[in-house]
Amino acid sequence: MLGLQGLASAVEPLTARLPQGHRAPEPTGDLRVRVARVERPVPDVAVLTLVPDRPGDRLPAWQPGHHVDVLLAGGVVRQYSLNGDPRDRDRYRIAVRRIPGGTGSALVHGLAEGDTLGLRGPRNAFPFTRAERYLFVAGGIGLTPIMPMVWAAHRARAPFRLVYTGRSRASMPFVDELPAGADAAVRPDDEYGPPDPARILDGLAEGTAVYVCGPAPLIDAVRGHVPPGTPFFSERFAPAPITAGAAFEVRLGRDGPVVPVAADESALEAVRRVRPRTAYSCRQGFCGTCRVGLLEGEPEHRDRPTGGSPRGAEFALCVSRAGEGERIVLDV
């Protein structure tokens, strides 16, 4: 996984070049937007069209795979993939599935037309690279970042195939927005059974880039069947489980409490036991919300700052770690 993250970091400045010569946009500061439209294509998905709060303004450029940080009530920040047409600088579109007990998704589903909110970005954590051909695999709401890629490949006349899975057809948004005549297989589990990664990848041609977004089991299953050397990109709904971790300690400030971090938990989880209001968002090492100053110690940086954002002398609580038994001192 770390190797794939390193590859993604290396190619990010060169990504999303359909059409040719189009530069990746840089992240911007806070944007004030207004909810212009709320749609519910399926019962638990809210689709929001966002426009500049100040008439006449244009939104920053973005490319397939980009997301925005959405600043919600109570200081809650969540990342949502941009789902509309990158050529349209007058509006953004995001789609959010309501998660039982989820704070961010509940706040989004409570928004109404005319409400205003802040955004940061856009940022790129799911780089769309140039390839001879593409295989797109989407699980449920995972079609959100995949669909702009599908349309980009379609407009560029690049060969591609899409496999779109979900619990049932009634739970799968945007089926009616796929390009007409595209090689797209819509395969609800209640009609076709669970996704079969071997079948999905059957006949994969050389030069194909594989993109997967959806639940972790789907991503892991497809990754496990991808031939060696095949470009593979994925985006998860939730943080990956901690593997190859070691227990260490963090001190909160030079004179603050020392908090133990277990081998199978993140520093964020440990710190929030003591400081429950510690801010976080993506929990996957790219948004920077939980990055804090590093005062002392030798960290194992595992975050991947996006959009050229420098890490500096900081520590990403959600993913970065330290060696067995070591202690780092954080400026919190």
mmCIF file with all atom_site columns, N, CA, C and O in Angstrom, residues 70-115:
data_model
loop_
_atom_site.group_PDB
_atom_site.id
_atom_site.type_symbol
_atom_site.label_atom_id
_atom_site.label_alt_id
_atom_site.label_comp_id
_atom_site.label_asym_id
_atom_site.label_entity_id
_atom_site.label_seq_id
_atom_site.pdbx_PDB_ins_code
_atom_site.Cartn_x
_atom_site.Cartn_y
_atom_site.Cartn_z
_atom_site.occupancy
_atom_site.B_iso_or_equiv
_atom_site.pdbx_formal_charge
_atom_site.auth_seq_id
_atom_site.auth_comp_id
_atom_site.auth_asym_id
_atom_site.auth_atom_id
_atom_site.pdbx_PDB_model_num
ATOM 1   N N  . VAL A 1 70  ? -15.333 19.808 2.710   1.00 0.00 ? 70  VAL A N  1
ATOM 2   C CA . VAL A 1 70  ? -16.579 20.513 2.990   1.00 0.00 ? 70  VAL A CA 1
ATOM 3   C C  . VAL A 1 70  ? -16.611 20.857 4.477   1.00 0.00 ? 70  VAL A C  1
ATOM 4   O O  . VAL A 1 70  ? -16.514 19.970 5.328   1.00 0.00 ? 70  VAL A O  1
ATOM 5   N N  . LEU A 1 71  ? -16.721 22.154 4.775   1.00 0.00 ? 71  LEU A N  1
ATOM 6   C CA . LEU A 1 71  ? -16.730 22.638 6.149   1.00 0.00 ? 71  LEU A CA 1
ATOM 7   C C  . LEU A 1 71  ? -18.175 22.733 6.609   1.00 0.00 ? 71  LEU A C  1
ATOM 8   O O  . LEU A 1 71  ? -18.942 23.576 6.128   1.00 0.00 ? 71  LEU A O  1
ATOM 9   N N  . LEU A 1 72  ? -18.537 21.864 7.549   1.00 0.00 ? 72  LEU A N  1
ATOM 10  C CA . LEU A 1 72  ? -19.911 21.742 8.005   1.00 0.00 ? 72  LEU A CA 1
ATOM 11  C C  . LEU A 1 72  ? -20.079 22.355 9.391   1.00 0.00 ? 72  LEU A C  1
ATOM 12  O O  . LEU A 1 72  ? -19.119 22.853 9.992   1.00 0.00 ? 72  LEU A O  1
ATOM 13  N N  . ALA A 1 73  ? -21.280 22.287 9.915   1.00 0.00 ? 73  ALA A N  1
ATOM 14  C CA . ALA A 1 73  ? -21.576 22.878 11.220  1.00 0.00 ? 73  ALA A CA 1
ATOM 15  C C  . ALA A 1 73  ? -20.742 22.225 12.315  1.00 0.00 ? 73  ALA A C  1
ATOM 16  O O  . ALA A 1 73  ? -20.384 21.048 12.236  1.00 0.00 ? 73  ALA A O  1
ATOM 17  N N  . GLY A 1 74  ? -20.429 23.015 13.335  1.00 0.00 ? 74  GLY A N  1
ATOM 18  C CA . GLY A 1 74  ? -19.708 22.490 14.483  1.00 0.00 ? 74  GLY A CA 1
ATOM 19  C C  . GLY A 1 74  ? -18.251 22.185 14.220  1.00 0.00 ? 74  GLY A C  1
ATOM 20  O O  . GLY A 1 74  ? -17.632 21.440 14.981  1.00 0.00 ? 74  GLY A O  1
ATOM 21  N N  . GLY A 1 75  ? -17.684 22.746 13.150  1.00 0.00 ? 75  GLY A N  1
ATOM 22  C CA . GLY A 1 75  ? -16.286 22.501 12.837  1.00 0.00 ? 75  GLY A CA 1
ATOM 23  C C  . GLY A 1 75  ? -16.018 21.163 12.183  1.00 0.00 ? 75  GLY A C  1
ATOM 24  O O  . GLY A 1 75  ? -14.858 20.774 12.011  1.00 0.00 ? 75  GLY A O  1
ATOM 25  N N  . VAL A 1 76  ? -17.056 20.432 11.794  1.00 0.00 ? 76  VAL A N  1
ATOM 26  C CA . VAL A 1 76  ? -16.882 19.137 11.137  1.00 0.00 ? 76  VAL A CA 1
ATOM 27  C C  . VAL A 1 76  ? -16.404 19.374 9.704   1.00 0.00 ? 76  VAL A C  1
ATOM 28  O O  . VAL A 1 76  ? -16.955 20.199 8.980   1.00 0.00 ? 76  VAL A O  1
ATOM 29  N N  . VAL A 1 77  ? -15.361 18.636 9.297   1.00 0.00 ? 77  VAL A N  1
ATOM 30  C CA . VAL A 1 77  ? -14.830 18.722 7.942   1.00 0.00 ? 77  VAL A CA 1
ATOM 31  C C  . VAL A 1 77  ? -14.851 17.320 7.335   1.00 0.00 ? 77  VAL A C  1
ATOM 32  O O  . VAL A 1 77  ? -14.394 16.364 7.950   1.00 0.00 ? 77  VAL A O  1
ATOM 33  N N  . ARG A 1 78  ? -15.395 17.218 6.143   1.00 0.00 ? 78  ARG A N  1
ATOM 34  C CA . ARG A 1 78  ? -15.422 15.931 5.455   1.00 0.00 ? 78  ARG A CA 1
ATOM 35  C C  . ARG A 1 78  ? -15.017 16.136 3.996   1.00 0.00 ? 78  ARG A C  1
ATOM 36  O O  . ARG A 1 78  ? -15.235 17.195 3.422   1.00 0.00 ? 78  ARG A O  1
ATOM 37  N N  . GLN A 1 79  ? -14.446 15.092 3.390   1.00 0.00 ? 79  GLN A N  1
ATOM 38  C CA . GLN A 1 79  ? -14.046 15.138 1.988   1.00 0.00 ? 79  GLN A CA 1
ATOM 39  C C  . GLN A 1 79  ? -15.098 14.436 1.130   1.00 0.00 ? 79  GLN A C  1
ATOM 40  O O  . GLN A 1 79  ? -15.518 13.322 1.468   1.00 0.00 ? 79  GLN A O  1
ATOM 41  N N  . TYR A 1 80  ? -15.482 15.084 0.030   1.00 0.00 ? 80  TYR A N  1
ATOM 42  C CA . TYR A 1 80  ? -16.414 14.475 -0.906  1.00 0.00 ? 80  TYR A CA 1
ATOM 43  C C  . TYR A 1 80  ? -15.911 14.703 -2.329  1.00 0.00 ? 80  TYR A C  1
ATOM 44  O O  . TYR A 1 80  ? -15.465 15.800 -2.678  1.00 0.00 ? 80  TYR A O  1
ATOM 45  N N  . SER A 1 81  ? -15.987 13.652 -3.126  1.00 0.00 ? 81  SER A N  1
ATOM 46  C CA . SER A 1 81  ? -15.497 13.720 -4.502  1.00 0.00 ? 81  SER A CA 1
ATOM 47  C C  . SER A 1 81  ? -16.380 14.626 -5.345  1.00 0.00 ? 81  SER A C  1
ATOM 48  O O  . SER A 1 81  ? -17.608 14.630 -5.199  1.00 0.00 ? 81  SER A O  1
ATOM 49  N N  . LEU A 1 82  ? -15.743 15.372 -6.236  1.00 0.00 ? 82  LEU A N  1
ATOM 50  C CA . LEU A 1 82  ? -16.486 16.164 -7.203  1.00 0.00 ? 82  LEU A CA 1
ATOM 51  C C  . LEU A 1 82  ? -17.020 15.240 -8.291  1.00 0.00 ? 82  LEU A C  1
ATOM 52  O O  . LEU A 1 82  ? -16.303 14.382 -8.800  1.00 0.00 ? 82  LEU A O  1
ATOM 53  N N  . ASN A 1 83  ? -18.277 15.445 -8.632  1.00 0.00 ? 83  ASN A N  1
ATOM 54  C CA . ASN A 1 83  ? -18.992 14.457 -9.422  1.00 0.00 ? 83  ASN A CA 1
ATOM 55  C C  . ASN A 1 83  ? -19.608 15.028 -10.691 1.00 0.00 ? 83  ASN A C  1
ATOM 56  O O  . ASN A 1 83  ? -20.243 14.306 -11.444 1.00 0.00 ? 83  ASN A O  1
ATOM 57  N N  . GLY A 1 84  ? -19.401 16.302 -10.953 1.00 0.00 ? 84  GLY A N  1
ATOM 58  C CA . GLY A 1 84  ? -20.040 16.907 -12.114 1.00 0.00 ? 84  GLY A CA 1
ATOM 59  C C  . GLY A 1 84  ? -19.130 16.940 -13.325 1.00 0.00 ? 84  GLY A C  1
ATOM 60  O O  . GLY A 1 84  ? -18.336 16.030 -13.567 1.00 0.00 ? 84  GLY A O  1
ATOM 61  N N  . ASP A 1 85  ? -19.218 18.019 -14.082 1.00 0.00 ? 85  ASP A N  1
ATOM 62  C CA . ASP A 1 85  ? -18.454 18.199 -15.315 1.00 0.00 ? 85  ASP A CA 1
ATOM 63  C C  . ASP A 1 85  ? -17.303 19.163 -15.036 1.00 0.00 ? 85  ASP A C  1
ATOM 64  O O  . ASP A 1 85  ? -17.543 20.335 -14.729 1.00 0.00 ? 85  ASP A O  1
ATOM 65  N N  . PRO A 1 86  ? -16.049 18.717 -15.146 1.00 0.00 ? 86  PRO A N  1
ATOM 66  C CA . PRO A 1 86  ? -14.922 19.616 -14.862 1.00 0.00 ? 86  PRO A CA 1
ATOM 67  C C  . PRO A 1 86  ? -14.882 20.844 -15.767 1.00 0.00 ? 86  PRO A C  1
ATOM 68  O O  . PRO A 1 86  ? -14.241 21.839 -15.416 1.00 0.00 ? 86  PRO A O  1
ATOM 69  N N  . ARG A 1 87  ? -15.550 20.783 -16.903 1.00 0.00 ? 87  ARG A N  1
ATOM 70  C CA . ARG A 1 87  ? -15.554 21.938 -17.812 1.00 0.00 ? 87  ARG A CA 1
ATOM 71  C C  . ARG A 1 87  ? -16.465 23.053 -17.312 1.00 0.00 ? 87  ARG A C  1
ATOM 72  O O  . ARG A 1 87  ? -16.374 24.186 -17.794 1.00 0.00 ? 87  ARG A O  1
ATOM 73  N N  . ASP A 1 88  ? -17.320 22.744 -16.359 1.00 0.00 ? 88  ASP A N  1
ATOM 74  C CA . ASP A 1 88  ? -18.290 23.715 -15.838 1.00 0.00 ? 88  ASP A CA 1
ATOM 75  C C  . ASP A 1 88  ? -17.725 24.382 -14.587 1.00 0.00 ? 88  ASP A C  1
ATOM 76  O O  . ASP A 1 88  ? -17.705 23.791 -13.511 1.00 0.00 ? 88  ASP A O  1
ATOM 77  N N  . ARG A 1 89  ? -17.249 25.613 -14.719 1.00 0.00 ? 89  ARG A N  1
ATOM 78  C CA . ARG A 1 89  ? -16.654 26.345 -13.604 1.00 0.00 ? 89  ARG A CA 1
ATOM 79  C C  . ARG A 1 89  ? -17.697 27.125 -12.797 1.00 0.00 ? 89  ARG A C  1
ATOM 80  O O  . ARG A 1 89  ? -17.343 27.836 -11.850 1.00 0.00 ? 89  ARG A O  1
ATOM 81  N N  . ASP A 1 90  ? -18.968 26.987 -13.139 1.00 0.00 ? 90  ASP A N  1
ATOM 82  C CA . ASP A 1 90  ? -20.020 27.725 -12.437 1.00 0.00 ? 90  ASP A CA 1
ATOM 83  C C  . ASP A 1 90  ? -20.643 26.934 -11.310 1.00 0.00 ? 90  ASP A C  1
ATOM 84  O O  . ASP A 1 90  ? -21.373 27.490 -10.481 1.00 0.00 ? 90  ASP A O  1
ATOM 85  N N  . ARG A 1 91  ? -20.397 25.628 -11.261 1.00 0.00 ? 91  ARG A N  1
ATOM 86  C CA . ARG A 1 91  ? -21.027 24.816 -10.224 1.00 0.00 ? 91  ARG A CA 1
ATOM 87  C C  . ARG A 1 91  ? -20.189 23.572 -9.959  1.00 0.00 ? 91  ARG A C  1
ATOM 88  O O  . ARG A 1 91  ? -19.487 23.076 -10.842 1.00 0.00 ? 91  ARG A O  1
ATOM 89  N N  . TYR A 1 92  ? -20.259 23.102 -8.717  1.00 0.00 ? 92  TYR A N  1
ATOM 90  C CA . TYR A 1 92  ? -19.709 21.810 -8.316  1.00 0.00 ? 92  TYR A CA 1
ATOM 91  C C  . TYR A 1 92  ? -20.888 20.898 -7.988  1.00 0.00 ? 92  TYR A C  1
ATOM 92  O O  . TYR A 1 92  ? -21.998 21.361 -7.665  1.00 0.00 ? 92  TYR A O  1
ATOM 93  N N  . ARG A 1 93  ? -20.627 19.593 -8.009  1.00 0.00 ? 93  ARG A N  1
ATOM 94  C CA . ARG A 1 93  ? -21.634 18.638 -7.569  1.00 0.00 ? 93  ARG A CA 1
ATOM 95  C C  . ARG A 1 93  ? -20.970 17.576 -6.715  1.00 0.00 ? 93  ARG A C  1
ATOM 96  O O  . ARG A 1 93  ? -19.892 17.074 -7.056  1.00 0.00 ? 93  ARG A O  1
ATOM 97  N N  . ILE A 1 94  ? -21.596 17.270 -5.581  1.00 0.00 ? 94  ILE A N  1
ATOM 98  C CA . ILE A 1 94  ? -21.132 16.187 -4.720  1.00 0.00 ? 94  ILE A CA 1
ATOM 99  C C  . ILE A 1 94  ? -22.312 15.266 -4.434  1.00 0.00 ? 94  ILE A C  1
ATOM 100 O O  . ILE A 1 94  ? -23.467 15.682 -4.511  1.00 0.00 ? 94  ILE A O  1
ATOM 101 N N  . ALA A 1 95  ? -22.017 14.025 -4.122  1.00 0.00 ? 95  ALA A N  1
ATOM 102 C CA . ALA A 1 95  ? -23.049 13.051 -3.783  1.00 0.00 ? 95  ALA A CA 1
ATOM 103 C C  . ALA A 1 95  ? -22.632 12.367 -2.486  1.00 0.00 ? 95  ALA A C  1
ATOM 104 O O  . ALA A 1 95  ? -21.496 11.896 -2.362  1.00 0.00 ? 95  ALA A O  1
ATOM 105 N N  . VAL A 1 96  ? -23.537 12.290 -1.536  1.00 0.00 ? 96  VAL A N  1
ATOM 106 C CA . VAL A 1 96  ? -23.219 11.767 -0.207  1.00 0.00 ? 96  VAL A CA 1
ATOM 107 C C  . VAL A 1 96  ? -24.260 10.733 0.202   1.00 0.00 ? 96  VAL A C  1
ATOM 108 O O  . VAL A 1 96  ? -25.462 11.016 0.234   1.00 0.00 ? 96  VAL A O  1
ATOM 109 N N  . ARG A 1 97  ? -23.782 9.527  0.488   1.00 0.00 ? 97  ARG A N  1
ATOM 110 C CA . ARG A 1 97  ? -24.684 8.501  1.008   1.00 0.00 ? 97  ARG A CA 1
ATOM 111 C C  . ARG A 1 97  ? -24.780 8.651  2.524   1.00 0.00 ? 97  ARG A C  1
ATOM 112 O O  . ARG A 1 97  ? -23.763 8.819  3.207   1.00 0.00 ? 97  ARG A O  1
ATOM 113 N N  . ARG A 1 98  ? -25.979 8.588  3.048   1.00 0.00 ? 98  ARG A N  1
ATOM 114 C CA . ARG A 1 98  ? -26.168 8.721  4.490   1.00 0.00 ? 98  ARG A CA 1
ATOM 115 C C  . ARG A 1 98  ? -25.720 7.443  5.187   1.00 0.00 ? 98  ARG A C  1
ATOM 116 O O  . ARG A 1 98  ? -26.167 6.343  4.844   1.00 0.00 ? 98  ARG A O  1
ATOM 117 N N  . ILE A 1 99  ? -24.814 7.598  6.140   1.00 0.00 ? 99  ILE A N  1
ATOM 118 C CA . ILE A 1 99  ? -24.281 6.478  6.913   1.00 0.00 ? 99  ILE A CA 1
ATOM 119 C C  . ILE A 1 99  ? -24.972 6.455  8.266   1.00 0.00 ? 99  ILE A C  1
ATOM 120 O O  . ILE A 1 99  ? -24.977 7.481  8.975   1.00 0.00 ? 99  ILE A O  1
ATOM 121 N N  . PRO A 1 100 ? -25.563 5.341  8.693   1.00 0.00 ? 100 PRO A N  1
ATOM 122 C CA . PRO A 1 100 ? -26.197 5.292  10.010  1.00 0.00 ? 100 PRO A CA 1
ATOM 123 C C  . PRO A 1 100 ? -25.206 5.692  11.109  1.00 0.00 ? 100 PRO A C  1
ATOM 124 O O  . PRO A 1 100 ? -24.126 5.120  11.215  1.00 0.00 ? 100 PRO A O  1
ATOM 125 N N  . GLY A 1 101 ? -25.558 6.691  11.877  1.00 0.00 ? 101 GLY A N  1
ATOM 126 C CA . GLY A 1 101 ? -24.678 7.165  12.940  1.00 0.00 ? 101 GLY A CA 1
ATOM 127 C C  . GLY A 1 101 ? -23.574 8.083  12.464  1.00 0.00 ? 101 GLY A C  1
ATOM 128 O O  . GLY A 1 101 ? -22.770 8.553  13.270  1.00 0.00 ? 101 GLY A O  1
ATOM 129 N N  . GLY A 1 102 ? -23.507 8.362  11.160  1.00 0.00 ? 102 GLY A N  1
ATOM 130 C CA . GLY A 1 102 ? -22.445 9.203  10.626  1.00 0.00 ? 102 GLY A CA 1
ATOM 131 C C  . GLY A 1 102 ? -22.721 10.687 10.864  1.00 0.00 ? 102 GLY A C  1
ATOM 132 O O  . GLY A 1 102 ? -23.800 11.187 10.531  1.00 0.00 ? 102 GLY A O  1
ATOM 133 N N  . THR A 1 103 ? -21.733 11.385 11.425  1.00 0.00 ? 103 THR A N  1
ATOM 134 C CA . THR A 1 103 ? -21.915 12.808 11.724  1.00 0.00 ? 103 THR A CA 1
ATOM 135 C C  . THR A 1 103 ? -21.927 13.644 10.455  1.00 0.00 ? 103 THR A C  1
ATOM 136 O O  . THR A 1 103 ? -22.838 14.440 10.218  1.00 0.00 ? 103 THR A O  1
ATOM 137 N N  . GLY A 1 104 ? -20.879 13.484 9.612   1.00 0.00 ? 104 GLY A N  1
ATOM 138 C CA . GLY A 1 104 ? -20.769 14.300 8.415   1.00 0.00 ? 104 GLY A CA 1
ATOM 139 C C  . GLY A 1 104 ? -21.914 14.079 7.450   1.00 0.00 ? 104 GLY A C  1
ATOM 140 O O  . GLY A 1 104 ? -22.521 15.041 6.946   1.00 0.00 ? 104 GLY A O  1
ATOM 141 N N  . SER A 1 105 ? -22.253 12.822 7.171   1.00 0.00 ? 105 SER A N  1
ATOM 142 C CA . SER A 1 105 ? -23.314 12.552 6.195   1.00 0.00 ? 105 SER A CA 1
ATOM 143 C C  . SER A 1 105 ? -24.661 13.052 6.705   1.00 0.00 ? 105 SER A C  1
ATOM 144 O O  . SER A 1 105 ? -25.489 13.538 5.919   1.00 0.00 ? 105 SER A O  1
ATOM 145 N N  . ALA A 1 106 ? -24.899 12.982 8.033   1.00 0.00 ? 106 ALA A N  1
ATOM 146 C CA . ALA A 1 106 ? -26.158 13.499 8.573   1.00 0.00 ? 106 ALA A CA 1
ATOM 147 C C  . ALA A 1 106 ? -26.254 15.009 8.387   1.00 0.00 ? 106 ALA A C  1
ATOM 148 O O  . ALA A 1 106 ? -27.318 15.543 8.052   1.00 0.00 ? 106 ALA A O  1
ATOM 149 N N  . LEU A 1 107 ? -25.135 15.708 8.582   1.00 0.00 ? 107 LEU A N  1
ATOM 150 C CA . LEU A 1 107 ? -25.140 17.157 8.395   1.00 0.00 ? 107 LEU A CA 1
ATOM 151 C C  . LEU A 1 107 ? -25.396 17.520 6.938   1.00 0.00 ? 107 LEU A C  1
ATOM 152 O O  . LEU A 1 107 ? -26.138 18.462 6.636   1.00 0.00 ? 107 LEU A O  1
ATOM 153 N N  . VAL A 1 108 ? -24.769 16.785 6.009   1.00 0.00 ? 108 VAL A N  1
ATOM 154 C CA . VAL A 1 108 ? -24.992 17.056 4.587   1.00 0.00 ? 108 VAL A CA 1
ATOM 155 C C  . VAL A 1 108 ? -26.453 16.812 4.219   1.00 0.00 ? 108 VAL A C  1
ATOM 156 O O  . VAL A 1 108 ? -27.075 17.611 3.516   1.00 0.00 ? 108 VAL A O  1
ATOM 157 N N  . HIS A 1 109 ? -27.013 15.710 4.718   1.00 0.00 ? 109 HIS A N  1
ATOM 158 C CA . HIS A 1 109 ? -28.398 15.393 4.382   1.00 0.00 ? 109 HIS A CA 1
ATOM 159 C C  . HIS A 1 109 ? -29.376 16.382 5.006   1.00 0.00 ? 109 HIS A C  1
ATOM 160 O O  . HIS A 1 109 ? -30.533 16.458 4.574   1.00 0.00 ? 109 HIS A O  1
ATOM 161 N N  . GLY A 1 110 ? -28.926 17.135 5.981   1.00 0.00 ? 110 GLY A N  1
ATOM 162 C CA . GLY A 1 110 ? -29.771 18.158 6.581   1.00 0.00 ? 110 GLY A CA 1
ATOM 163 C C  . GLY A 1 110 ? -29.722 19.490 5.862   1.00 0.00 ? 110 GLY A C  1
ATOM 164 O O  . GLY A 1 110 ? -30.475 20.411 6.209   1.00 0.00 ? 110 GLY A O  1
ATOM 165 N N  . LEU A 1 111 ? -28.845 19.628 4.863   1.00 0.00 ? 111 LEU A N  1
ATOM 166 C CA . LEU A 1 111 ? -28.740 20.887 4.122   1.00 0.00 ? 111 LEU A CA 1
ATOM 167 C C  . LEU A 1 111 ? -29.930 21.061 3.182   1.00 0.00 ? 111 LEU A C  1
ATOM 168 O O  . LEU A 1 111 ? -30.486 20.089 2.669   1.00 0.00 ? 111 LEU A O  1
ATOM 169 N N  . ALA A 1 112 ? -30.286 22.321 2.946   1.00 0.00 ? 112 ALA A N  1
ATOM 170 C CA . ALA A 1 112 ? -31.400 22.642 2.061   1.00 0.00 ? 112 ALA A CA 1
ATOM 171 C C  . ALA A 1 112 ? -30.958 23.686 1.053   1.00 0.00 ? 112 ALA A C  1
ATOM 172 O O  . ALA A 1 112 ? -29.928 24.354 1.230   1.00 0.00 ? 112 ALA A O  1
ATOM 173 N N  . GLU A 1 113 ? -31.714 23.822 -0.012  1.00 0.00 ? 113 GLU A N  1
ATOM 174 C CA . GLU A 1 113 ? -31.411 24.824 -1.018  1.00 0.00 ? 113 GLU A CA 1
ATOM 175 C C  . GLU A 1 113 ? -31.369 26.213 -0.387  1.00 0.00 ? 113 GLU A C  1
ATOM 176 O O  . GLU A 1 113 ? -32.240 26.564 0.407   1.00 0.00 ? 113 GLU A O  1
ATOM 177 N N  . GLY A 1 114 ? -30.312 26.977 -0.711  1.00 0.00 ? 114 GLY A N  1
ATOM 178 C CA . GLY A 1 114 ? -30.120 28.295 -0.135  1.00 0.00 ? 114 GLY A CA 1
ATOM 179 C C  . GLY A 1 114 ? -29.134 28.327 1.007   1.00 0.00 ? 114 GLY A C  1
ATOM 180 O O  . GLY A 1 114 ? -28.627 29.399 1.358   1.00 0.00 ? 114 GLY A O  1
ATOM 181 N N  . ASP A 1 115 ? -28.843 27.174 1.614   1.00 0.00 ? 115 ASP A N  1
ATOM 182 C CA . ASP A 1 115 ? -27.840 27.133 2.683   1.00 0.00 ? 115 ASP A CA 1
ATOM 183 C C  . ASP A 1 115 ? -26.461 27.444 2.123   1.00 0.00 ? 115 ASP A C  1
ATOM 184 O O  . ASP A 1 115 ? -26.163 27.147 0.957   1.00 0.00 ? 115 ASP A O  1
#
